[in-house]
mmCIF file of C-alpha atoms in Angstrom:
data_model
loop_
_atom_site.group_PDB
_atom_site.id
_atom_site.type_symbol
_atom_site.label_atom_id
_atom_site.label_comp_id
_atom_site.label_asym_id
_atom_site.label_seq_id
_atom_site.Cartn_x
_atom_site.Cartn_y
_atom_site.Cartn_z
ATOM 1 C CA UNK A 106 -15.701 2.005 -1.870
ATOM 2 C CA UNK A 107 -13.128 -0.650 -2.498
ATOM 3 C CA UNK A 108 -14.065 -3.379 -4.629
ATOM 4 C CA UNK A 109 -12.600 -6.835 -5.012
ATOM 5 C CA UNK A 110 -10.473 -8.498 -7.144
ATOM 6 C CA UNK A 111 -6.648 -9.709 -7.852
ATOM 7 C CA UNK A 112 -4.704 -10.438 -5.294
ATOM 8 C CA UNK A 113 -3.058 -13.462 -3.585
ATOM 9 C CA UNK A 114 -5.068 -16.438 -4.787
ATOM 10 C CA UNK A 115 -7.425 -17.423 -1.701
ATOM 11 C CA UNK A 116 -8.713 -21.356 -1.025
ATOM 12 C CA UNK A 117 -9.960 -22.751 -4.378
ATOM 13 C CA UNK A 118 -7.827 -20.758 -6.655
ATOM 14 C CA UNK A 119 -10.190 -17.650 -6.430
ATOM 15 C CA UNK A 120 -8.666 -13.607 -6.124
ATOM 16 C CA UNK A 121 -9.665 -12.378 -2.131
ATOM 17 C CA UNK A 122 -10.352 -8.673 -2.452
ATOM 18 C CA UNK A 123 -7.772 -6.307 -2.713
ATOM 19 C CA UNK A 124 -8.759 -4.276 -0.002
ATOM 20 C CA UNK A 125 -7.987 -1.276 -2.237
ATOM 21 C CA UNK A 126 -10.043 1.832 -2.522
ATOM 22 C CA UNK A 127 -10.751 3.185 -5.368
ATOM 23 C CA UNK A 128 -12.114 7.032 -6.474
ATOM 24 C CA UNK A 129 -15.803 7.389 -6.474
ATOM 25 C CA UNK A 130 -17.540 7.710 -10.002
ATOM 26 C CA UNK A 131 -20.329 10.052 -11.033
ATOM 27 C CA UNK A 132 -22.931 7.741 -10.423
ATOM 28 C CA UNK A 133 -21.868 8.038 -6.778
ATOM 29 C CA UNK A 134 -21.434 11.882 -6.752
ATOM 30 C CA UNK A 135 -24.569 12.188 -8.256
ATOM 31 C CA UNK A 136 -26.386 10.364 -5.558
ATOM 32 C CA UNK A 137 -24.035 12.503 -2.698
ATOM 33 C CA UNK A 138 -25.154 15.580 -4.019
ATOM 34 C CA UNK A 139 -28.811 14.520 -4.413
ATOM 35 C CA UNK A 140 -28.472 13.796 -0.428
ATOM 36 C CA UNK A 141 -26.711 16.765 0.761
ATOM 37 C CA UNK A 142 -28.500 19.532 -1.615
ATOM 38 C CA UNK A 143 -26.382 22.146 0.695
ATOM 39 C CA UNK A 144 -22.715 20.758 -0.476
ATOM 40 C CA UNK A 145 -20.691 23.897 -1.495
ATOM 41 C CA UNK A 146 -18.287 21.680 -3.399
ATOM 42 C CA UNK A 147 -16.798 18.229 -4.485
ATOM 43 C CA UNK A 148 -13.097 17.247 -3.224
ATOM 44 C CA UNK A 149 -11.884 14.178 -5.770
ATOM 45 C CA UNK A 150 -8.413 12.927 -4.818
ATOM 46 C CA UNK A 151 -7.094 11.439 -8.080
ATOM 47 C CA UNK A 152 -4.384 9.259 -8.692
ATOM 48 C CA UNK A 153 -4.589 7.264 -5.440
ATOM 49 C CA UNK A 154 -1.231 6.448 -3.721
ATOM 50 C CA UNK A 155 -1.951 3.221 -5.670
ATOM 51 C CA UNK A 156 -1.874 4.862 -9.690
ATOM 52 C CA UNK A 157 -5.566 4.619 -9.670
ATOM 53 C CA UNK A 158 -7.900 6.997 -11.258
ATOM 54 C CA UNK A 159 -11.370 8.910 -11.113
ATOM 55 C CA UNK A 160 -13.498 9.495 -14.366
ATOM 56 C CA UNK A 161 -12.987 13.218 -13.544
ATOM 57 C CA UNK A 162 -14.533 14.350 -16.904
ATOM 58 C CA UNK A 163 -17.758 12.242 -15.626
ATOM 59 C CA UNK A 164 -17.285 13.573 -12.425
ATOM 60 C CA UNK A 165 -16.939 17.360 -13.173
ATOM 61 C CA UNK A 166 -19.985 16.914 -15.451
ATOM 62 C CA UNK A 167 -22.013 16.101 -12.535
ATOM 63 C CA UNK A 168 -20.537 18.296 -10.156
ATOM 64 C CA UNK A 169 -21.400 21.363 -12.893
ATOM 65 C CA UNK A 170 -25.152 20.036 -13.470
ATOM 66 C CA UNK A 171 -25.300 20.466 -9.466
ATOM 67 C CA UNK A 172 -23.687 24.116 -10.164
ATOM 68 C CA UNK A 173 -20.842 23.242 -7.594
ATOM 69 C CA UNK A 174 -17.053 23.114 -8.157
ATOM 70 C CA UNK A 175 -15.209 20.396 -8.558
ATOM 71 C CA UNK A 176 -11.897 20.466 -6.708
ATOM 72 C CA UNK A 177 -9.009 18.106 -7.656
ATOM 73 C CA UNK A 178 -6.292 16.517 -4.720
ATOM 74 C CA UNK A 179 -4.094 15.481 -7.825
ATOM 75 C CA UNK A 180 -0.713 15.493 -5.730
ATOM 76 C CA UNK A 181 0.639 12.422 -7.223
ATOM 77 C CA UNK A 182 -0.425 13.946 -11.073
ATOM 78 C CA UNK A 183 2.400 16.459 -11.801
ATOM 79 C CA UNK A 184 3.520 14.775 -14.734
ATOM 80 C CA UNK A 185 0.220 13.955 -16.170
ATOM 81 C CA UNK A 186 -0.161 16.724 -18.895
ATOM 82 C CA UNK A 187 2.852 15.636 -20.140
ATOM 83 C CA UNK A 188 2.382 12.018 -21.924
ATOM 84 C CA UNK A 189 -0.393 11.228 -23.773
ATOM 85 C CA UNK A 190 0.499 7.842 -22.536
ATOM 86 C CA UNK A 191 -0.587 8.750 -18.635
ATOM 87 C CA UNK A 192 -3.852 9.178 -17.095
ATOM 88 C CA UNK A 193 -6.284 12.723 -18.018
ATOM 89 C CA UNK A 194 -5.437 16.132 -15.978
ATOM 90 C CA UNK A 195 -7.511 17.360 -14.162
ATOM 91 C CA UNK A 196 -7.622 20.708 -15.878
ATOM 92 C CA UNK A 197 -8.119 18.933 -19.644
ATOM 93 C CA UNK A 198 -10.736 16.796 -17.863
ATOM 94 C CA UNK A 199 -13.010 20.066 -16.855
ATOM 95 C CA UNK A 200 -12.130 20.253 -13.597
ATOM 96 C CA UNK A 201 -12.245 23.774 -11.577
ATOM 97 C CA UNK A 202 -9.251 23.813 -9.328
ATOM 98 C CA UNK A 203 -6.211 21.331 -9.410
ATOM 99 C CA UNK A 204 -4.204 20.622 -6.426
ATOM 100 C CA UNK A 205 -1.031 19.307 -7.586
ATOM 101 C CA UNK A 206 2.447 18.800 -5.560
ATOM 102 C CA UNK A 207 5.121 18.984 -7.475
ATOM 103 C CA UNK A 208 7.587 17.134 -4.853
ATOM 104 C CA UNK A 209 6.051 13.958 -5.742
ATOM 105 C CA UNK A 210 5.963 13.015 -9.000
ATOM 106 C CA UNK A 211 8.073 15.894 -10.505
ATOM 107 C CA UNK A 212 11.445 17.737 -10.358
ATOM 108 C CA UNK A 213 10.868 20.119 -7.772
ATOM 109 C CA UNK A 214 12.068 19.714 -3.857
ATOM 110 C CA UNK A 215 9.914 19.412 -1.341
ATOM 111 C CA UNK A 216 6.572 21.194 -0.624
ATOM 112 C CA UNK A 217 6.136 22.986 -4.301
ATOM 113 C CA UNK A 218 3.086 22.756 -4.493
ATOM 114 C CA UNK A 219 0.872 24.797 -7.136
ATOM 115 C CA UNK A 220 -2.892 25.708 -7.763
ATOM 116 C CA UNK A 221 -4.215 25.173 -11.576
ATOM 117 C CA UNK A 222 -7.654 27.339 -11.640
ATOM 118 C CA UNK A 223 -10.202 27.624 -14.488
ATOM 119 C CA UNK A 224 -14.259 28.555 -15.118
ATOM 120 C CA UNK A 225 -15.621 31.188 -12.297
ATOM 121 C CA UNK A 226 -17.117 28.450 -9.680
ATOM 122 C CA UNK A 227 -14.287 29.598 -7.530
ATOM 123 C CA UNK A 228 -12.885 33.262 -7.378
ATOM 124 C CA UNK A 229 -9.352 33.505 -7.921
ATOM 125 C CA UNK A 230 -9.605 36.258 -5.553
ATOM 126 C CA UNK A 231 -10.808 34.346 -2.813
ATOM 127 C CA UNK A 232 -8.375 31.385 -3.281
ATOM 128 C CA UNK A 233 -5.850 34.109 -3.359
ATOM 129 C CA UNK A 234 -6.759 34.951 0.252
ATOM 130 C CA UNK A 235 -7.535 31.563 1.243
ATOM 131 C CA UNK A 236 -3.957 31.180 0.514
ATOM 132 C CA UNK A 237 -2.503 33.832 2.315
ATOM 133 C CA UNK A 238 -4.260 33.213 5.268
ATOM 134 C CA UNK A 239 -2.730 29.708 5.549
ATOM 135 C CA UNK A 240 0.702 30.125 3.736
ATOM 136 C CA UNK A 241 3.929 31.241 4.632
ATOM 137 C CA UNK A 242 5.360 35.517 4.223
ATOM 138 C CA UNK A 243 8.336 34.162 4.022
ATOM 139 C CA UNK A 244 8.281 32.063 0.779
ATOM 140 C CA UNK A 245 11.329 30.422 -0.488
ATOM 141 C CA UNK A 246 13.184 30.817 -4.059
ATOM 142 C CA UNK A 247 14.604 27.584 -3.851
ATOM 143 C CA UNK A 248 10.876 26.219 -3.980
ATOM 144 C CA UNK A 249 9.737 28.840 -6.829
ATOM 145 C CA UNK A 250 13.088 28.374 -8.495
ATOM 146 C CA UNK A 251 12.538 24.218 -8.700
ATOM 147 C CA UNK A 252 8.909 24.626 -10.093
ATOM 148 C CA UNK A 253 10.538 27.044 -12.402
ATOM 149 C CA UNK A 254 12.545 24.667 -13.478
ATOM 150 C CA UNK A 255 10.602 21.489 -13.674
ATOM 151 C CA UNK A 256 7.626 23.612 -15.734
ATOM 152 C CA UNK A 257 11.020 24.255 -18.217
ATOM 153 C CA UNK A 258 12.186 20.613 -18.269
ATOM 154 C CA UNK A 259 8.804 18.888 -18.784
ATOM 155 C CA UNK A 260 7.527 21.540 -21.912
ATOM 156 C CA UNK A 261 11.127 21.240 -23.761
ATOM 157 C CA UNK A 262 12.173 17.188 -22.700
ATOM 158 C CA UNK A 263 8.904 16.286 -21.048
ATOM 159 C CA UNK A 264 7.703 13.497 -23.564
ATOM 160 C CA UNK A 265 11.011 12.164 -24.242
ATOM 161 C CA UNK A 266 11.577 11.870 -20.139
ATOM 162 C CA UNK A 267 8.161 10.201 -19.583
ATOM 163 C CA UNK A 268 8.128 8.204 -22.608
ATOM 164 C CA UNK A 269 11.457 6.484 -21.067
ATOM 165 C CA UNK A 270 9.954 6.158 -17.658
ATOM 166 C CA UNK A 271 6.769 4.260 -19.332
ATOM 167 C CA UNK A 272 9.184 1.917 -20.767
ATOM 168 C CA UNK A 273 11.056 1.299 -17.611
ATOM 169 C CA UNK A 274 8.043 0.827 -15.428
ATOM 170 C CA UNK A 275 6.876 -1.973 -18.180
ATOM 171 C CA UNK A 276 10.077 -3.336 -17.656
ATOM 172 C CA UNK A 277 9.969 -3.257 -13.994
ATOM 173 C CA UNK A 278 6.583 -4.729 -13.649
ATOM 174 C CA UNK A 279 7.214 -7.783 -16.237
ATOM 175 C CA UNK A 280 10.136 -8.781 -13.909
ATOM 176 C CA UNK A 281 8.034 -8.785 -10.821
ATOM 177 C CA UNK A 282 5.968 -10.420 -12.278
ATOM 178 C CA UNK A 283 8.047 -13.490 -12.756
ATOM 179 C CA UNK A 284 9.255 -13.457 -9.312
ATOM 180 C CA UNK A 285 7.252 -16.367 -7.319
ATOM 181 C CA UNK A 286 4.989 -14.596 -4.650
ATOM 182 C CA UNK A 287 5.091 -10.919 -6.455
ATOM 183 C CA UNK A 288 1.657 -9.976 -7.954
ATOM 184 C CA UNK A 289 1.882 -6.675 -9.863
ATOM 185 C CA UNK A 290 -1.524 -4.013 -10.517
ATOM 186 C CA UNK A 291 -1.857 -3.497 -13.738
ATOM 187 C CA UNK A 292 -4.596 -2.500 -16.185
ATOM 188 C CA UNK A 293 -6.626 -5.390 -14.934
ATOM 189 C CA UNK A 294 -8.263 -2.709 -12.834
ATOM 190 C CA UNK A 295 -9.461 -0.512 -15.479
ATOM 191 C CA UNK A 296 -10.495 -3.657 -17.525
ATOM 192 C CA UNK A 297 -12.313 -5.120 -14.670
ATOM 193 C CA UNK A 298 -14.488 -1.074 -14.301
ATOM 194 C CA UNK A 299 -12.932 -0.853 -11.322
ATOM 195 C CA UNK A 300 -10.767 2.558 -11.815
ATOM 196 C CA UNK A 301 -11.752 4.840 -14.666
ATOM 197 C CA UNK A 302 -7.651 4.800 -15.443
ATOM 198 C CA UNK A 303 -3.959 3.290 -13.842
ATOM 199 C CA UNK A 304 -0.503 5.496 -13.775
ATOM 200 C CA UNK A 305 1.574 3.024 -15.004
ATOM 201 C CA UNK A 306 4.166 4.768 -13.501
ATOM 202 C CA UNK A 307 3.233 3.139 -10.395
ATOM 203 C CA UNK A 308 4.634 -0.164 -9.267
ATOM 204 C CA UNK A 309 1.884 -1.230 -6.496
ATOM 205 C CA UNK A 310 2.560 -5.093 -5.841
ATOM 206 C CA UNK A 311 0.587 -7.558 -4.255
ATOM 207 C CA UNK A 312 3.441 -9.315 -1.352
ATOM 208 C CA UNK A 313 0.208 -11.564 0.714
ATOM 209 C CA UNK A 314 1.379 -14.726 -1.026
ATOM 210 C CA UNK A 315 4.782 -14.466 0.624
ATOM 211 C CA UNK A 316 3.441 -14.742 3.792
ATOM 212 C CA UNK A 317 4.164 -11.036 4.874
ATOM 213 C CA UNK A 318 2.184 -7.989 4.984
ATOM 214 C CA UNK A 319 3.204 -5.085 2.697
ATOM 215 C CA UNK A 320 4.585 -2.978 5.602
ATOM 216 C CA UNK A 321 6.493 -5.774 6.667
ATOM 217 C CA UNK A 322 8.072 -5.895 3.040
ATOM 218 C CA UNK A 323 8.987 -2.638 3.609
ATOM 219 C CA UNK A 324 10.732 -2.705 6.664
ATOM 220 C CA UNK A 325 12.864 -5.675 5.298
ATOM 221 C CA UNK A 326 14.112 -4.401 1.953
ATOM 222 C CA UNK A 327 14.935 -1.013 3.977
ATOM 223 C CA UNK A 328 16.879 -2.942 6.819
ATOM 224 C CA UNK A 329 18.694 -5.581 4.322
ATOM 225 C CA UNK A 330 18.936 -3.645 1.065
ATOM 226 C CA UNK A 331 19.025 -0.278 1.749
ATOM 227 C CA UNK A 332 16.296 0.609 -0.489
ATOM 228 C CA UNK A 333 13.422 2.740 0.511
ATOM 229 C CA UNK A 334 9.932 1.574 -0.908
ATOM 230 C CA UNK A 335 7.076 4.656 -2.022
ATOM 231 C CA UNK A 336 4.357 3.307 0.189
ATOM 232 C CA UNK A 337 3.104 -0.098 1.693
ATOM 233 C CA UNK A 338 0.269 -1.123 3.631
ATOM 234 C CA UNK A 339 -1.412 -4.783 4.880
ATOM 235 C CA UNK A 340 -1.412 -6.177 1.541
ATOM 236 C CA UNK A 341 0.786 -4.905 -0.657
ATOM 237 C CA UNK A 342 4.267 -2.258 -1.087
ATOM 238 C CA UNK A 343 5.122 0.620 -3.877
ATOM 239 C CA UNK A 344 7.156 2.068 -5.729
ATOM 240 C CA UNK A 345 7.098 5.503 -8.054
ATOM 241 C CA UNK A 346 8.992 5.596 -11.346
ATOM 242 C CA UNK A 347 9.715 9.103 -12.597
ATOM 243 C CA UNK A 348 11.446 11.063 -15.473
ATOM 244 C CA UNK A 349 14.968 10.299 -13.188
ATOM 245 C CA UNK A 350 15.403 6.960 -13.241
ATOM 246 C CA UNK A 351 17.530 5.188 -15.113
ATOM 247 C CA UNK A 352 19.525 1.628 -15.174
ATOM 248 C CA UNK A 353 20.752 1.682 -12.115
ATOM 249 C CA UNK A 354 18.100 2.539 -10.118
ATOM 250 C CA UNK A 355 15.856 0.092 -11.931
ATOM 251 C CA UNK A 356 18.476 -2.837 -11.104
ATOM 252 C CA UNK A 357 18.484 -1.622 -7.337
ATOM 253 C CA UNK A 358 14.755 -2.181 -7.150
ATOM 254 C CA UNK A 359 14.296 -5.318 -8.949
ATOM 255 C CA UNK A 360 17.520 -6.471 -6.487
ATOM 256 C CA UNK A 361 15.394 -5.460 -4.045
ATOM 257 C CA UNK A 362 12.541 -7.470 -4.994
ATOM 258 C CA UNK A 363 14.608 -10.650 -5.670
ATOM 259 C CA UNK A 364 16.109 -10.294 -2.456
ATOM 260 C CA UNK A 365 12.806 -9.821 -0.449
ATOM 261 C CA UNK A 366 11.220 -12.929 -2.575
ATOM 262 C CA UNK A 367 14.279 -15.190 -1.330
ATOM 263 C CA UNK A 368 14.439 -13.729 2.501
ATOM 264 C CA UNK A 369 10.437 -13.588 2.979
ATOM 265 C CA UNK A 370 10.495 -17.071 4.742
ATOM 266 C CA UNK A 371 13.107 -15.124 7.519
ATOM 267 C CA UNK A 372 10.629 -12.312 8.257
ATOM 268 C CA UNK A 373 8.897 -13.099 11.701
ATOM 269 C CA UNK A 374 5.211 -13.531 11.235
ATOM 270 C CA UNK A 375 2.754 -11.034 13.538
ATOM 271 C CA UNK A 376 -0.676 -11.000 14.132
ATOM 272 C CA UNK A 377 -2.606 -10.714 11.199
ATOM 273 C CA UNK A 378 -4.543 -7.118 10.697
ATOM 274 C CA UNK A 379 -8.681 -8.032 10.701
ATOM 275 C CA UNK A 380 -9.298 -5.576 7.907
ATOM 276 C CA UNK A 381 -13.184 -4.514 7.605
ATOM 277 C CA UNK A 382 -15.745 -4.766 5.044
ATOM 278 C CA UNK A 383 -15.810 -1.822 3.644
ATOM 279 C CA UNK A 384 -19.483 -0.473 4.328
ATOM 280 C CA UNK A 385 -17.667 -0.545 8.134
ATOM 281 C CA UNK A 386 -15.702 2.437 7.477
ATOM 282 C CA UNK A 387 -18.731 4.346 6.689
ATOM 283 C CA UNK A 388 -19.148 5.890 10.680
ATOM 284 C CA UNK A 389 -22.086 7.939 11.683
ATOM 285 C CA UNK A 390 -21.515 11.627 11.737
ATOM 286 C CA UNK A 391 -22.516 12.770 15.223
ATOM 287 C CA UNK A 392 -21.214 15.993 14.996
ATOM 288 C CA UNK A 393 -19.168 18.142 13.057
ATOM 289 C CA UNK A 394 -15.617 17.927 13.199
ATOM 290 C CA UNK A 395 -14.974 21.215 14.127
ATOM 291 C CA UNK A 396 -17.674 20.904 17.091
ATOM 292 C CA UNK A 397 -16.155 17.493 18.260
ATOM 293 C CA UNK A 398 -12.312 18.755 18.322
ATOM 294 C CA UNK A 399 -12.858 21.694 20.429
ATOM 295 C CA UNK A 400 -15.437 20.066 22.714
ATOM 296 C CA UNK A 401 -14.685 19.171 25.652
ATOM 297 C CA UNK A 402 -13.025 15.793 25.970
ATOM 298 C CA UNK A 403 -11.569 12.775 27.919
ATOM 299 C CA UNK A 404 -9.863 9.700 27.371
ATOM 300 C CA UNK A 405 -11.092 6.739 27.574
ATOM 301 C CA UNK A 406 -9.721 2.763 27.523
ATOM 302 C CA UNK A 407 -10.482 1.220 24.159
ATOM 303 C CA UNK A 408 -12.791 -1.329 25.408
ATOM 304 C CA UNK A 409 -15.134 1.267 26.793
ATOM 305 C CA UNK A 410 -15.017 3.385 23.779
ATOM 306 C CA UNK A 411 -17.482 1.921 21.142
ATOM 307 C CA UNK A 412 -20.826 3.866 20.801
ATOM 308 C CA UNK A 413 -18.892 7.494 21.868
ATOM 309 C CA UNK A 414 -17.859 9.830 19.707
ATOM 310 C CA UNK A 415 -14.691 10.556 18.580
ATOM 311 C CA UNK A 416 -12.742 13.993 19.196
ATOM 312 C CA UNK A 417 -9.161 13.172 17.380
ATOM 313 C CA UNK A 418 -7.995 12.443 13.795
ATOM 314 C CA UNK A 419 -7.200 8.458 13.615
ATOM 315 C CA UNK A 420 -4.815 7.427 10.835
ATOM 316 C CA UNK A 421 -3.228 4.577 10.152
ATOM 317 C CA UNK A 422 0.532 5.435 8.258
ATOM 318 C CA UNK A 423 0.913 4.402 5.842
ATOM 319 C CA UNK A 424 -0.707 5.520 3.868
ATOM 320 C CA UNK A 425 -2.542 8.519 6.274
ATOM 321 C CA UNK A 426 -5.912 8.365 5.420
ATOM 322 C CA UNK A 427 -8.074 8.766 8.156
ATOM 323 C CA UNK A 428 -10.416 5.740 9.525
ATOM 324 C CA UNK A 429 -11.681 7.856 12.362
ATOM 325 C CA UNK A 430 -12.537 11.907 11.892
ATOM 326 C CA UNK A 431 -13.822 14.218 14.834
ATOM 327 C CA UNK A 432 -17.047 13.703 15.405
ATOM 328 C CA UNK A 433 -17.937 10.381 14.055
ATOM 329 C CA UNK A 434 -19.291 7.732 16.024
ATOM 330 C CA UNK A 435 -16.516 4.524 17.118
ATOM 331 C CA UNK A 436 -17.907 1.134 16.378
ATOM 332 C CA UNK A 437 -16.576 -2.161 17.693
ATOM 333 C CA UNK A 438 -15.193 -3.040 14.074
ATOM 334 C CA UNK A 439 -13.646 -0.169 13.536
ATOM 335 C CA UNK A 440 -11.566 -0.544 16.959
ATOM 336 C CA UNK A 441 -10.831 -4.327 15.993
ATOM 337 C CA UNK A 442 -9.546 -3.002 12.943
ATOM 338 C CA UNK A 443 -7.366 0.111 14.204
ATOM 339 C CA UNK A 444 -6.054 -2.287 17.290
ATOM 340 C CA UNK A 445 -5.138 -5.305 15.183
ATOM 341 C CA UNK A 446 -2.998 -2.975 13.068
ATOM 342 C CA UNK A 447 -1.398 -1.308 15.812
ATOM 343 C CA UNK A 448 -0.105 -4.724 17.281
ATOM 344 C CA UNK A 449 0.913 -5.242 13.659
ATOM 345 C CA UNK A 450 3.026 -2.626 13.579
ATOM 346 C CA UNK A 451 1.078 -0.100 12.030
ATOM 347 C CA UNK A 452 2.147 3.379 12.570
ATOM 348 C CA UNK A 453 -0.709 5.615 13.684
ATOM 349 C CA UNK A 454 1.207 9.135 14.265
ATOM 350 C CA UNK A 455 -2.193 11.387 14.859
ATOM 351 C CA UNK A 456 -3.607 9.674 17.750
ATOM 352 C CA UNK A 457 -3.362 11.519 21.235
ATOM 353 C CA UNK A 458 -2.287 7.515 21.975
ATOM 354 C CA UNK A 459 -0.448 5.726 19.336
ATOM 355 C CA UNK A 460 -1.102 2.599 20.795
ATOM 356 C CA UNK A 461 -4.690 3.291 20.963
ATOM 357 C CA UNK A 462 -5.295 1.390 24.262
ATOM 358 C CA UNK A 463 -6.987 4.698 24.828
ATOM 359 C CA UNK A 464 -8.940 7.428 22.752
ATOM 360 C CA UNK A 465 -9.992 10.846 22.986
ATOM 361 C CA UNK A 466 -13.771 11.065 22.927
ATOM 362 C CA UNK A 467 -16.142 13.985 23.405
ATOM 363 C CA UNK A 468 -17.259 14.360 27.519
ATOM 364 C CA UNK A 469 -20.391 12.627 28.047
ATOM 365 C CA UNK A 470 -22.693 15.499 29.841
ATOM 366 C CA UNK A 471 -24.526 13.339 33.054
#
């Protein structure tokens, strides 16, 4: 659950939360598997869009004393094994199966994405099929030929690149740091207990103290600078350093910044997104999501929609994670948050009704 701390300085000088989730640690998987005794596995997304990361050794110990596999989202961690510098992978830190996409943090174009599979927990023939079933016949070389050549790049230069890009994204952050307004993560989060580890490779700034909310940021430095920003959401915006930047593309962000810190007072203001406590999030499961999607449905206005359950995948962009999964129960919080961000300007592309003046909810049966 997210946990508070840093931040825009609230009333009386004290940090407001960050509003920032962070992974779950063992102590927490231990008590999710001692509640569902019938869980077939543990899914642990690690880094977080935001650089921060799950005690997976911890994790995977727990996960193994519970005889289950321990499965490893680690799409932002392709360049993790590669620096001693960076945060664990998931494959030194015992973990069964590694999800990692290449696309993101690595040299590869877009959707390389690869498995990394160790212990028997999972059959590699299963997976194998598993993977078939959902991927493509018609593969592409480009894809196999970029992995290829990233896997090359990072075992003969990899260190080298990285240890370059560590420097740069020290750099980076000390500047922002001395812009007015600007509050850079750091290590403060891992110091505080808060995140087991922090990619420093990630440039996650807090922008609330200029008066704007992180997607608004976004939108600005994109319309006046050209300059397209990682991620962003209410409080803060984003940016990845990798192996390929270099001067220039350092200058052009901390441009951007300067430029966003001197224009912030031009950006119209809009209402304010009402953002939850976090044990709100936390819906009842009604039914499962499978059982709620293909039920039958209808649609109805938000005001009447508290206390039914839900038959569509809500998720505010960025950054896509879902607030609202099939079959979980809407509360009244939970719509105050998802309708204050849409008249924010939140994106949220998986609704049946972006705007969410309506929802898709299973049929009540009279």
């Amino acid at each position: 659950p997210p946990r508070g701390g840093g931040g825009a300085r609230a009333p009386g000088g004290c940090p407001p939360p960050r509003h920032l989730a962070h992974p779950p640690e063992p102590d927490d998987v231990r008590r999710a598997l001692r509640e569902h005794p019938d869980a077939k596995g543990m899914l642990l997304i690690t880094p977080t869009d935001w650089g921060t990361c799950a005690d997976i050794a911890g994790v995977a110990r727990v996960c193994h004393e519970y005889d289950v596999p321990l499965i490893v989202d680690e799409a932002w961690g392709a360049h993790l094994p590669f620096h001693p510098a960076l945060p664990p992978w998931g494959m030194d830190a015992e973990a069964d199966l590694v999800v990692t996409s290449v696309h993101k943090m690595g040299g590869a174009i877009e959707q390389s994405s690869v498995f990394h599979l160790q212990y028997d927990r999972v059959s590699p023939e299963v997976l194998a099929q598993r993977e078939d079933l959902l991927g493509t016949t018609s593969a592409s070389s480009l894809v196999y030929a970029t992995l290829d050549g990233w896997r090359r790049q990072m075992v003969e230069q990899g260190h080298d690149l990285l240890d370059a890009a560590l420097r740069r994204a020290e750099r980076i952050r000390a500047a922002a740091a001395d812009m007015p307004g600007l509050r850079p993560m750091g290590r403060e989060v891992v110091d505080a207990g808060l995140a087991a580890s922090f990619d420093p490779l990630k440039i996650v700034i807090d922008v609330r103290e200029l008066g704007v909310s992180g997607m608004q940021a976004t939108e600005w430095v994109r319309d006046h600078c050209h300059v397209d920003l990682g991620g962003s959401d209410t409080c803060r915006i984003s940016a990845s350093v990798t192996h390929a930047d270099d001067d220039h593309t350092e200058e052009v962000l901390l441009g951007a910044l300067r430029a966003l810190v001197e224009g912030a007072g031009s950006i119209e203001r809009r209402p304010s997104v009402r953002l939850p406590e976090p044990p709100v999030l936390e819906l009842e499961q009604a039914m499962s999501p499978r059982a709620a999607f293909f039920a039958e449905v209808e649609h109805v206005p938000a005001e009447r929609a508290a206390g039914r359950v839900c038959a569509e995948t809500i998720s505010p962009y960025p950054p896509g994670v879902p607030v609202i999964a099939p079959g979980e129960v809407i509360t009244d919080e939970v719509l105050d948050y998802l309708r204050s961000g849409a008249e924010h300007g939140v994106l949220i592309p998986d609704a049946a009704d972006s705007s969410l003046r309506t929802l898709r909810v299973v049929r009540t049966v009279s």
